[in-house]
C-alpha cells in the first residue's frame, strides 16, 4: 500500500502536467538577435513564411536589425553605382 502511494508521487514528479494548449497554440520561438542581443519572437506565421520561401535557417537577427542591414546594403549599392 505504502509503495503504491510512493509510486504515484514519483510518477507525478517525473511527468508534470504540461499545458498542451500553450504548446500547440503558440509555437512561436524566441530568438536572441545576433547583432543587438535583444530577444525577438519568430512567430508561427513567420516560420511558415520562411518555410514557403524555402529558407532552412531561422532568422539570426531581429526585424529591426534586418531592416537596418537591408537599408545599409541598398545605400551601399547605390554608392557603388555612383
Ligand atoms: Zn537586433
PDB file of C-alpha atoms and ligand atoms in Angstrom:
ATOM      1  CA  UNK A   1       0.000   0.000   0.000  1.00  0.00           C
ATOM      2  CA  UNK A   2       2.689   2.426   1.040  1.00  0.00           C
ATOM      3  CA  UNK A   3       4.627   1.567  -2.072  1.00  0.00           C
ATOM      4  CA  UNK A   4       1.713   2.426  -4.272  1.00  0.00           C
ATOM      5  CA  UNK A   5       1.447   5.899  -2.821  1.00  0.00           C
ATOM      6  CA  UNK A   6       5.147   6.470  -3.314  1.00  0.00           C
ATOM      7  CA  UNK A   7       4.994   5.293  -6.902  1.00  0.00           C
ATOM      8  CA  UNK A   8       2.172   7.654  -7.607  1.00  0.00           C
ATOM      9  CA  UNK A   9       4.122  10.551  -6.156  1.00  0.00           C
ATOM     10  CA  UNK A  10       7.189   9.773  -8.240  1.00  0.00           C
ATOM     11  CA  UNK A  11       5.071   9.477 -11.344  1.00  0.00           C
ATOM     12  CA  UNK A  12       3.628  12.922 -10.756  1.00  0.00           C
ATOM     13  CA  UNK A  13       7.026  14.458 -10.177  1.00  0.00           C
ATOM     14  CA  UNK A  14       8.543  12.929 -13.298  1.00  0.00           C
ATOM     15  CA  UNK A  15       5.666  13.880 -15.556  1.00  0.00           C
ATOM     16  CA  UNK A  16       4.444  17.327 -14.595  1.00  0.00           C
ATOM     17  CA  UNK A  17       1.261  18.416 -16.256  1.00  0.00           C
ATOM     18  CA  UNK A  18       2.208  20.288 -19.398  1.00  0.00           C
ATOM     19  CA  UNK A  19      -0.002  22.995 -20.779  1.00  0.00           C
ATOM     20  CA  UNK A  20      -0.961  21.462 -24.114  1.00  0.00           C
ATOM     21  CA  UNK A  21      -2.975  24.483 -25.152  1.00  0.00           C
ATOM     22  CA  UNK A  22       0.003  26.762 -24.905  1.00  0.00           C
ATOM     23  CA  UNK A  23       2.261  24.273 -26.626  1.00  0.00           C
ATOM     24  CA  UNK A  24       0.002  23.880 -29.594  1.00  0.00           C
ATOM     25  CA  UNK A  25      -1.318  27.388 -29.843  1.00  0.00           C
ATOM     26  CA  UNK A  26       1.936  29.249 -29.543  1.00  0.00           C
ATOM     27  CA  UNK A  27       4.816  27.558 -31.296  1.00  0.00           C
ATOM     28  CA  UNK A  28       6.465  30.945 -31.558  1.00  0.00           C
ATOM     29  CA  UNK A  29      10.153  30.877 -30.949  1.00  0.00           C
ATOM     30  CA  UNK A  30      12.151  33.381 -29.033  1.00  0.00           C
ATOM     31  CA  UNK A  31      15.481  34.071 -30.680  1.00  0.00           C
ATOM     32  CA  UNK A  32      18.320  36.236 -29.469  1.00  0.00           C
ATOM     33  CA  UNK A  33      19.432  38.684 -32.126  1.00  0.00           C
ATOM     34  CA  UNK A  34      22.953  38.161 -33.299  1.00  0.00           C
ATOM     35  CA  UNK A  35      23.581  41.874 -33.693  1.00  0.00           C
ATOM     36  CA  UNK A  36      21.967  43.585 -30.710  1.00  0.00           C
ATOM     37  CA  UNK A  37      21.443  40.570 -28.419  1.00  0.00           C
ATOM     38  CA  UNK A  38      17.834  41.524 -27.989  1.00  0.00           C
ATOM     39  CA  UNK A  39      15.250  38.789 -27.846  1.00  0.00           C
ATOM     40  CA  UNK A  40      12.684  38.762 -30.576  1.00  0.00           C
ATOM     41  CA  UNK A  41       9.838  36.436 -31.434  1.00  0.00           C
ATOM     42  CA  UNK A  42       9.919  34.283 -34.516  1.00  0.00           C
ATOM     43  CA  UNK A  43       6.191  33.867 -34.870  1.00  0.00           C
ATOM     44  CA  UNK A  44       4.334  30.908 -36.272  1.00  0.00           C
ATOM     45  CA  UNK A  45       3.327  32.988 -39.282  1.00  0.00           C
ATOM     46  CA  UNK A  46       6.920  33.965 -39.963  1.00  0.00           C
ATOM     47  CA  UNK A  47       8.031  30.377 -39.617  1.00  0.00           C
ATOM     48  CA  UNK A  48       5.501  29.395 -42.257  1.00  0.00           C
ATOM     49  CA  UNK A  49       6.650  32.260 -44.459  1.00  0.00           C
ATOM     50  CA  UNK A  50      10.231  31.071 -44.153  1.00  0.00           C
ATOM     51  CA  UNK A  51       9.206  27.531 -44.988  1.00  0.00           C
ATOM     52  CA  UNK A  52       7.293  28.716 -48.052  1.00  0.00           C
ATOM     53  CA  UNK A  53      10.303  30.652 -49.228  1.00  0.00           C
ATOM     54  CA  UNK A  54      12.450  27.590 -48.741  1.00  0.00           C
ATOM     55  CA  UNK A  55      14.654  29.150 -46.095  1.00  0.00           C
ATOM     56  CA  UNK A  56      16.181  26.443 -43.979  1.00  0.00           C
ATOM     57  CA  UNK A  57      17.597  28.679 -41.316  1.00  0.00           C
ATOM     58  CA  UNK A  58      15.880  30.659 -38.666  1.00  0.00           C
ATOM     59  CA  UNK A  59      16.492  34.375 -38.709  1.00  0.00           C
ATOM     60  CA  UNK A  60      19.557  35.369 -36.758  1.00  0.00           C
ATOM     61  CA  UNK A  61      18.606  38.979 -36.335  1.00  0.00           C
ATOM     62  CA  UNK A  62      15.618  40.841 -35.015  1.00  0.00           C
ATOM     63  CA  UNK A  63      13.382  42.622 -37.542  1.00  0.00           C
ATOM     64  CA  UNK A  64      14.979  45.957 -36.693  1.00  0.00           C
ATOM     65  CA  UNK A  65      18.486  44.778 -37.414  1.00  0.00           C
ATOM     66  CA  UNK A  66      17.327  43.011 -40.549  1.00  0.00           C
ATOM     67  CA  UNK A  67      15.754  46.234 -41.765  1.00  0.00           C
ATOM     68  CA  UNK A  68      18.862  48.196 -40.901  1.00  0.00           C
ATOM     69  CA  UNK A  69      21.030  45.757 -42.801  1.00  0.00           C
ATOM     70  CA  UNK A  70      18.766  45.904 -45.827  1.00  0.00           C
ATOM     71  CA  UNK A  71      18.871  49.668 -45.889  1.00  0.00           C
ATOM     72  CA  UNK A  72      22.598  49.641 -45.448  1.00  0.00           C
ATOM     73  CA  UNK A  73      23.004  47.286 -48.350  1.00  0.00           C
ATOM     74  CA  UNK A  74      20.731  49.407 -50.507  1.00  0.00           C
ATOM     75  CA  UNK A  75      22.642  52.593 -49.803  1.00  0.00           C
ATOM     76  CA  UNK A  76      25.916  50.793 -50.327  1.00  0.00           C
ATOM     77  CA  UNK A  77      24.927  49.532 -53.747  1.00  0.00           C
ATOM     78  CA  UNK A  78      23.736  52.988 -54.650  1.00  0.00           C
ATOM     79  CA  UNK A  79      27.109  54.379 -53.675  1.00  0.00           C
ATOM     80  CA  UNK A  80      28.798  51.648 -55.640  1.00  0.00           C
ATOM     81  CA  UNK A  81      26.881  52.508 -58.807  1.00  0.00           C
ATOM     82  CA  UNK A  82      27.556  56.158 -58.374  1.00  0.00           C
TER      83      UNK A  82
HETATM   84 ZN1  LIG B   1      18.786  43.127 -33.401  1.00  0.00          ZN
END
